[in-house]
Coordinates of C-alpha atoms in Angstrom, one line a residue:
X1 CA 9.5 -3.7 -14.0
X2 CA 6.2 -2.0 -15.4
X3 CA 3.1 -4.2 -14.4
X4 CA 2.5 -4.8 -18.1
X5 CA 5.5 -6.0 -18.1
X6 CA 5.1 -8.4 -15.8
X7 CA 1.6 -9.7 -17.2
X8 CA 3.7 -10.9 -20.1
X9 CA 6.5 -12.2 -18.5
X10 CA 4.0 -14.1 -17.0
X11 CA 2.0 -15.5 -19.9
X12 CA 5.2 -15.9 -21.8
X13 CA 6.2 -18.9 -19.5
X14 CA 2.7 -20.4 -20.0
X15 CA 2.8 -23.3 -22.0
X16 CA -0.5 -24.8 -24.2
X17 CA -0.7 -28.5 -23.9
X18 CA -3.1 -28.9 -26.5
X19 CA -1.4 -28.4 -30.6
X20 CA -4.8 -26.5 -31.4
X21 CA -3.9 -24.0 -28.6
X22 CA -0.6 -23.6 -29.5
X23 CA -1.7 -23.2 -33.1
X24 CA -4.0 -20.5 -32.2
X25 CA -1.2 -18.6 -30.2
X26 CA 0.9 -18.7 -33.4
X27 CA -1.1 -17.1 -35.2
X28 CA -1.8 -14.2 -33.2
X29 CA 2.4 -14.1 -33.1
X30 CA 2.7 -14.1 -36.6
X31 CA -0.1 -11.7 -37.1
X32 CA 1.1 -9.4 -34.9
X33 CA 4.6 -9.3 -35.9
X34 CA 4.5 -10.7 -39.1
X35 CA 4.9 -9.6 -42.7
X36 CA 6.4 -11.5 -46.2
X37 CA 8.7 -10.4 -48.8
X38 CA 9.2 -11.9 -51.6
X39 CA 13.0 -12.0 -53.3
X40 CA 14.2 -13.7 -56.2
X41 CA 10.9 -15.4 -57.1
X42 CA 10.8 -16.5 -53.0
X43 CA 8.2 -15.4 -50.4
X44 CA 10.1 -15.3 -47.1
X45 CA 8.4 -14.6 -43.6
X46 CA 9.7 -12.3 -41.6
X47 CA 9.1 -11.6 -38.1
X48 CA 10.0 -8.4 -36.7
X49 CA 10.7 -8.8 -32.9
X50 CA 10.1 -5.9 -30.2
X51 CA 12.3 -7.9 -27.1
X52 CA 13.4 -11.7 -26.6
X53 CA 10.3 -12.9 -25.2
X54 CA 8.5 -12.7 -28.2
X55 CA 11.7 -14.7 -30.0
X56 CA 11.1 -17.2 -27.2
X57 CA 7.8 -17.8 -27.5
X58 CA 7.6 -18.1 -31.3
X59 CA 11.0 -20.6 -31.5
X60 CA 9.2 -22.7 -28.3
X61 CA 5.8 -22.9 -30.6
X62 CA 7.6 -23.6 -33.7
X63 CA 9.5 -26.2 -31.8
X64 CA 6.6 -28.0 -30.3
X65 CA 4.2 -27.9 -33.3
X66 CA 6.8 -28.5 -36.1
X67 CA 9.7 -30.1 -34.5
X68 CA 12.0 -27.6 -36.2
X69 CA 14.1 -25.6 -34.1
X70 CA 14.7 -21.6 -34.8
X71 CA 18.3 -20.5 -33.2
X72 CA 17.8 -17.0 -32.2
X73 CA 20.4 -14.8 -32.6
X74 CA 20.1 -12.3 -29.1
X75 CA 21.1 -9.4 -31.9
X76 CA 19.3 -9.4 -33.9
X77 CA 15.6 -8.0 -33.8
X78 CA 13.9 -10.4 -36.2
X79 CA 13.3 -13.8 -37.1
X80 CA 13.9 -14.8 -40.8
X81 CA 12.4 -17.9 -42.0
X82 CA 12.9 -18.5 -46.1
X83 CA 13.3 -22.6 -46.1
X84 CA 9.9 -22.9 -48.4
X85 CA 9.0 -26.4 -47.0
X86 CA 9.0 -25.3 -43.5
X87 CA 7.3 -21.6 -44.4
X88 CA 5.0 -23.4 -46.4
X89 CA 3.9 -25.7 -43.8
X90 CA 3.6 -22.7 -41.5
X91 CA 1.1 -21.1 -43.5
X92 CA -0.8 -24.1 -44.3
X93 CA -1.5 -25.1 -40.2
X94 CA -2.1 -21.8 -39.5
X95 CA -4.7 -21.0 -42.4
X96 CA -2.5 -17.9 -44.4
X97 CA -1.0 -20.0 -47.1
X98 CA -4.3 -19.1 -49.8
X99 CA -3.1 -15.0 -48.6
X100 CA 0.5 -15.4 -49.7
X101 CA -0.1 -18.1 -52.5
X102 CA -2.2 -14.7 -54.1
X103 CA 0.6 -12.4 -53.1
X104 CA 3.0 -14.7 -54.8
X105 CA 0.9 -15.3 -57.8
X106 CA 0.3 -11.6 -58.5
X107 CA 3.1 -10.0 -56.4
X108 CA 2.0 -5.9 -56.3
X109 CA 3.8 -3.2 -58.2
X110 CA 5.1 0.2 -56.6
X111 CA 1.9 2.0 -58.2
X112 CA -0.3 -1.1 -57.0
X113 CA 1.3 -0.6 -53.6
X114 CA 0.3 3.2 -53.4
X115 CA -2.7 2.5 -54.8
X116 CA -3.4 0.1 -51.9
X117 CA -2.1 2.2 -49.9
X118 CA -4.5 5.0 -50.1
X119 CA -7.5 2.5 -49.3
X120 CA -5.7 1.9 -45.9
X121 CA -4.3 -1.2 -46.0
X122 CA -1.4 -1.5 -44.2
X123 CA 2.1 -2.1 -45.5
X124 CA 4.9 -2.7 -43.0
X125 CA 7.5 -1.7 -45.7
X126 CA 7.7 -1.1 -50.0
X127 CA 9.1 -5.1 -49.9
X128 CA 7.1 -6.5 -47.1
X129 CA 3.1 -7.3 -46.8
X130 CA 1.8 -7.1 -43.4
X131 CA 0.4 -10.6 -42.4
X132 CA -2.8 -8.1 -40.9
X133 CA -4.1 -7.3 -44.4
X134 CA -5.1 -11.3 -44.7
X135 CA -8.6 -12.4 -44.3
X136 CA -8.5 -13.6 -40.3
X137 CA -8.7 -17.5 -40.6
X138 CA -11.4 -17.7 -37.7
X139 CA -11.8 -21.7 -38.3
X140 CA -7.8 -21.4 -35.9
X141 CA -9.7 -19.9 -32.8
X142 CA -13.3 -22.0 -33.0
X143 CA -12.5 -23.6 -29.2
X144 CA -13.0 -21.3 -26.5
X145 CA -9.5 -22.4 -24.9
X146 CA -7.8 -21.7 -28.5
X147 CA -9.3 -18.4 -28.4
X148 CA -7.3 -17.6 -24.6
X149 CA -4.4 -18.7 -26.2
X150 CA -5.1 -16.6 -29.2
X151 CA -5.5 -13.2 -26.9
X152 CA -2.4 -14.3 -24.9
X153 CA -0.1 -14.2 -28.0
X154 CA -1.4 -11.3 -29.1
X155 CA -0.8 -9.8 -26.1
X156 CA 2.4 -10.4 -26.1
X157 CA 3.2 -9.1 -28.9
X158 CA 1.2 -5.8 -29.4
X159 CA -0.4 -5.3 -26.4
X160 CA -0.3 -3.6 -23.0
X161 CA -1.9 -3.6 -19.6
X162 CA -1.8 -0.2 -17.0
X163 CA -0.2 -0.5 -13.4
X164 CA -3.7 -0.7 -11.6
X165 CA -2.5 1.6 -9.0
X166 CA -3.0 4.6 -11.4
X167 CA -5.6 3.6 -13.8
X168 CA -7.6 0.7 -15.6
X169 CA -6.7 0.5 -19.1
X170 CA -6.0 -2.6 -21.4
X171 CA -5.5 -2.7 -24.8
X172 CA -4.1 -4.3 -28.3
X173 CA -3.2 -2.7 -31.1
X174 CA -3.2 -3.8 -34.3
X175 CA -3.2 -2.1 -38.1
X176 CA -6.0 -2.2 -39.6
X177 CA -9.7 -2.0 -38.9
X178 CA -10.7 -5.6 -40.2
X179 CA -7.8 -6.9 -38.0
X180 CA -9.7 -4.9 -34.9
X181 CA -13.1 -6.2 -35.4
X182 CA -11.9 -9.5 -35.7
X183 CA -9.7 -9.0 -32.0
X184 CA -12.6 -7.3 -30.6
X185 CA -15.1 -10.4 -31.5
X186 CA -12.9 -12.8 -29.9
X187 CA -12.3 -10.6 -26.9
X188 CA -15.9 -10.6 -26.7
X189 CA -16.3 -14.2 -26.5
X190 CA -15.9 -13.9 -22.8
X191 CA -18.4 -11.2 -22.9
X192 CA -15.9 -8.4 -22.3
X193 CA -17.4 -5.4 -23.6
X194 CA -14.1 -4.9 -25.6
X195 CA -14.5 -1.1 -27.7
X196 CA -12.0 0.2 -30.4
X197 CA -10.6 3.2 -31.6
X198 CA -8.7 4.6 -33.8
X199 CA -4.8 6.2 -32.5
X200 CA -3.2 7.8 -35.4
X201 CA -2.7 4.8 -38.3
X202 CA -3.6 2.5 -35.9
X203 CA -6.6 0.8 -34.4
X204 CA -6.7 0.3 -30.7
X205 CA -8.9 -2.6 -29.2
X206 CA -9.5 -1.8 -25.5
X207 CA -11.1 -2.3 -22.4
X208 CA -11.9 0.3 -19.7
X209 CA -13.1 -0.8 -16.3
X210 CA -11.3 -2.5 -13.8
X211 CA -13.5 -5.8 -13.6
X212 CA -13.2 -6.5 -17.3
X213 CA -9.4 -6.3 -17.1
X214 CA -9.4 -8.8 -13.8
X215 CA -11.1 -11.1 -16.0
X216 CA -9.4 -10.8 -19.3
X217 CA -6.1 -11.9 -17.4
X218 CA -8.2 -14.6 -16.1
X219 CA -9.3 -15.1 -20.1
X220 CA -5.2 -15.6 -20.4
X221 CA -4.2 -17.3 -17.5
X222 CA -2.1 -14.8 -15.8
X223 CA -3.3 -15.4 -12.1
X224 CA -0.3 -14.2 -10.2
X225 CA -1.1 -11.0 -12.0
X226 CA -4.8 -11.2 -11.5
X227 CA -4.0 -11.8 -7.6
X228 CA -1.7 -8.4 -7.4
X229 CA -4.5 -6.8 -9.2
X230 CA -7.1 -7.8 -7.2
X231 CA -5.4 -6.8 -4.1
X232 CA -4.4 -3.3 -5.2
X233 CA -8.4 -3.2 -6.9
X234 CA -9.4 -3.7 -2.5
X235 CA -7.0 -1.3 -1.3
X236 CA -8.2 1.4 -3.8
X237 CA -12.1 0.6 -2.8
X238 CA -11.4 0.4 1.0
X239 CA -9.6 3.8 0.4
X240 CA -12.3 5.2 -1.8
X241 CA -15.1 3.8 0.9
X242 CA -13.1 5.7 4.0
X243 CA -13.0 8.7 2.0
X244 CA -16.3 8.7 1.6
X245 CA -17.2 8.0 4.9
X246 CA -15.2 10.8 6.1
X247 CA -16.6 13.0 3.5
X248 CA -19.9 12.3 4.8
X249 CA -19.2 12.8 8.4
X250 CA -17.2 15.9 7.6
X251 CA -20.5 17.3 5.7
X252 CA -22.6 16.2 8.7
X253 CA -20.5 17.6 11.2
X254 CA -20.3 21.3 9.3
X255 CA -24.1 20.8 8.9
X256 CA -24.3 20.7 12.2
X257 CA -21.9 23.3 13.4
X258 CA -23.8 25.6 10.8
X259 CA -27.2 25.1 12.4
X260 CA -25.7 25.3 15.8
X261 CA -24.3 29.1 14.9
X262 CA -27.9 30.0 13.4
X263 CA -29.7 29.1 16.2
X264 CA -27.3 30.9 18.7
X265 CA -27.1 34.1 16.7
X266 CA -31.2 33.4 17.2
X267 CA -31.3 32.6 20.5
X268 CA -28.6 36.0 21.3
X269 CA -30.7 38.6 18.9
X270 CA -34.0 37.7 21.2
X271 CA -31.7 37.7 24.4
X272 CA -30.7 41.2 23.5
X273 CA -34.3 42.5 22.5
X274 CA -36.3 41.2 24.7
X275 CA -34.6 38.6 27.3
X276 CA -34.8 35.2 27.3
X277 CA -37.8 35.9 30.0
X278 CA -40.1 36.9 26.2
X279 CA -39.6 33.0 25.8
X280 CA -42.1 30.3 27.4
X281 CA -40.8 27.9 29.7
X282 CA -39.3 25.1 27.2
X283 CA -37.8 27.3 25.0
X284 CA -36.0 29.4 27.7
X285 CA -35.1 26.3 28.9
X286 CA -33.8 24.9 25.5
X287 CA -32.2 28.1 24.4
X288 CA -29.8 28.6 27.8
X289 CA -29.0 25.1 27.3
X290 CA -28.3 25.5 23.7
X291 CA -25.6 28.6 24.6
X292 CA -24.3 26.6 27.5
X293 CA -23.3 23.8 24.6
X294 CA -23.1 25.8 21.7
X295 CA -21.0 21.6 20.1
X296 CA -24.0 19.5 21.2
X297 CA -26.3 18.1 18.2
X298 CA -30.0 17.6 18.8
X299 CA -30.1 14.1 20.2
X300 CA -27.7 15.0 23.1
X301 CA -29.6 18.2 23.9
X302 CA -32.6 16.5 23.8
X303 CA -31.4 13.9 26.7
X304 CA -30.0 16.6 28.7
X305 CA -33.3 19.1 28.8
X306 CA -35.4 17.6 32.4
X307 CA -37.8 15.5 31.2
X308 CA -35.5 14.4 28.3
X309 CA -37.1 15.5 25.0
X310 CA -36.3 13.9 21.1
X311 CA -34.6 14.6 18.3
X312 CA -37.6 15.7 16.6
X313 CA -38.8 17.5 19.6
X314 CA -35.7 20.1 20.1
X315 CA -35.4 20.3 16.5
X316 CA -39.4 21.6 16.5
X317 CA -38.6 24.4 19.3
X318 CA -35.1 25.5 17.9
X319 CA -37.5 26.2 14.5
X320 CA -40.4 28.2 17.1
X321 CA -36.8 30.0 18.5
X322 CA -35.9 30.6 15.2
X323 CA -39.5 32.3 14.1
X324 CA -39.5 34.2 17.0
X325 CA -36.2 35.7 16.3
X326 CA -37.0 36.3 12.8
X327 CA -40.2 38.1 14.0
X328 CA -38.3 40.6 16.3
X329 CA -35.7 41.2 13.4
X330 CA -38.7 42.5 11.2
X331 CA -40.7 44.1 13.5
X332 CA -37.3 45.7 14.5
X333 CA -37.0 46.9 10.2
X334 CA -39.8 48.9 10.7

């Protein structure tokens, strides 16, 4: 199981205590997977569903907020609801009913349709009126906790989450820009720097960096996820800090190697000009040592050298080596 599909299996058994909560998750449910036809003078709703957990959710919601139970047939992919009482009461508690009393009243053409259609507003079908062309009723998601329970459905529905091991992404996807905006503002709440773009027909709300998505699954409850995320997001950094650490040490330790073979060719040029006798005392001194442990870095030569001598001492007379040599190898030019 992909870990996207394991956020929502997750969030699909959470259940909103409060009515306005569960409300709000209806909404983005019926938004999401949503559209109405109207047949013989009758608007029905129907909802198109991608996989039973959707079904689930919206019967469960229906259930608890109406007291009218949906039988789901396993089947079939959609959920038909044409009683007008009960799609009428639908509408009204989750603030779409003016949309589809317009729709009704002044039901579009085919030429009206393609008209429409040219200005980007999106039809699911040549019958049926996506519920995302609606103005979003924003009086449903006013409480912060509504608006959690508003991302989870849409989720759900229309969204998806990466498996954290190979990258960060998060995102929703809706139809339309207005629906977007709307998604993004509430995603925003939480001060998630949510961004959209547009993929083909459709828009694409998103968020990028690993942090943000930790806490947008906080924003919908799904800790068990957030944990395995978290612990795969400590793994990746204590990776990414050991590989940098031995980065680092590998750069030192072919810096130093480097220098070491500079200053031997040095030390073996004035050797074969002129003998290490051309040098004074603590260089000689310092230069056989330096052949003798061609591996040694400056601090350790430094202690071994009789009186010890500092870092910043040897490093001083490998430079005066080092100008020597360089003298001899121009004089030598000439």
């Amino acid at each position: 199981m992909s870990f996207s599909a394991k956020v929502k299996e997750e969030i699909g058994r959470h259940s909103s205590a409060s009515r306005h909560c569960q409300i709000a998750e209806l909404l983005a449910l019926v938004l999401a997977v949503g559209e109405v036809e109207l047949k013989d003078g009758q608007v029905k709703l129907i909802l198109k569903l991608e996989n039973e957990l959707i079904g689930d959710k919206i019967s469960q919601l229906i259930d608890k907020i109406f007291e009218h139970e949906i039988v789901l047939d396993r089947h079939s992919r959609y959920i038909q609801i044409d009683d007008q009482e009960m799609l009428d009461k639908l509408l009204q508690t989750i603030k779409l009913s003016d949309y589809v009393d317009f729709l009704e009243e002044d039901w579009l053409d085919e030429e009206e349709l393609q008209e429409i259609e040219e200005e980007s507003i999106t039809y699911v079908s040549s019958k049926g009126v996506s519920l995302q062309n609606c103005r979003f009723p924003k009086q449903v998601v006013q409480k912060d906790c509504c608006k959690k329970a508003f991302i989870r459905g849409l989720f759900l529905a229309v969204g998806s989450v990466n498996d954290p091991n190979k990258a960060y992404h998060f995102e929703i996807v809706v139809q339309n820009k207005e629906m977007a905006t709307a998604v993004q503002s509430v995603i925003r709440n939480f001060s998630l720097d949510a961004k959209i773009v547009k993929r083909k027909k459709y828009y694409v709300v998103y968020l990028k960096e690993g942090s943000m998505i930790v806490d947008i699954l906080n924003v919908m409850e799904a800790y068990v996820s957030l944990m395995d995320m978290e612990n795969v997001r400590i793994l990746k950094d204590m990776r990414n800090d050991i590989n940098r650490r031995v980065n680092c040490e590998t750069a030192n330790i072919k810096k130093t190697v480097n220098a070491a073979r500079r200053q031997i060719e040095d030390i073996e040029y004035i050797e074969q000009t002129k003998g290490l006798k051309y040098l004074k005392e603590p260089l000689r001194e310092l230069a056989e040592l330096r052949l003798e442990e061609p591996d040694a870095n400056l601090s350790e030569l430094g202690e071994m050298l009789n009186p010890p001598v500092s870092k910043s001492g040897v490093n001083h007379r490998l430079r005066k080596i080092s100008t020597i040599a360089n003298t001899l190898r121009e004089d030598n030019l000439i």
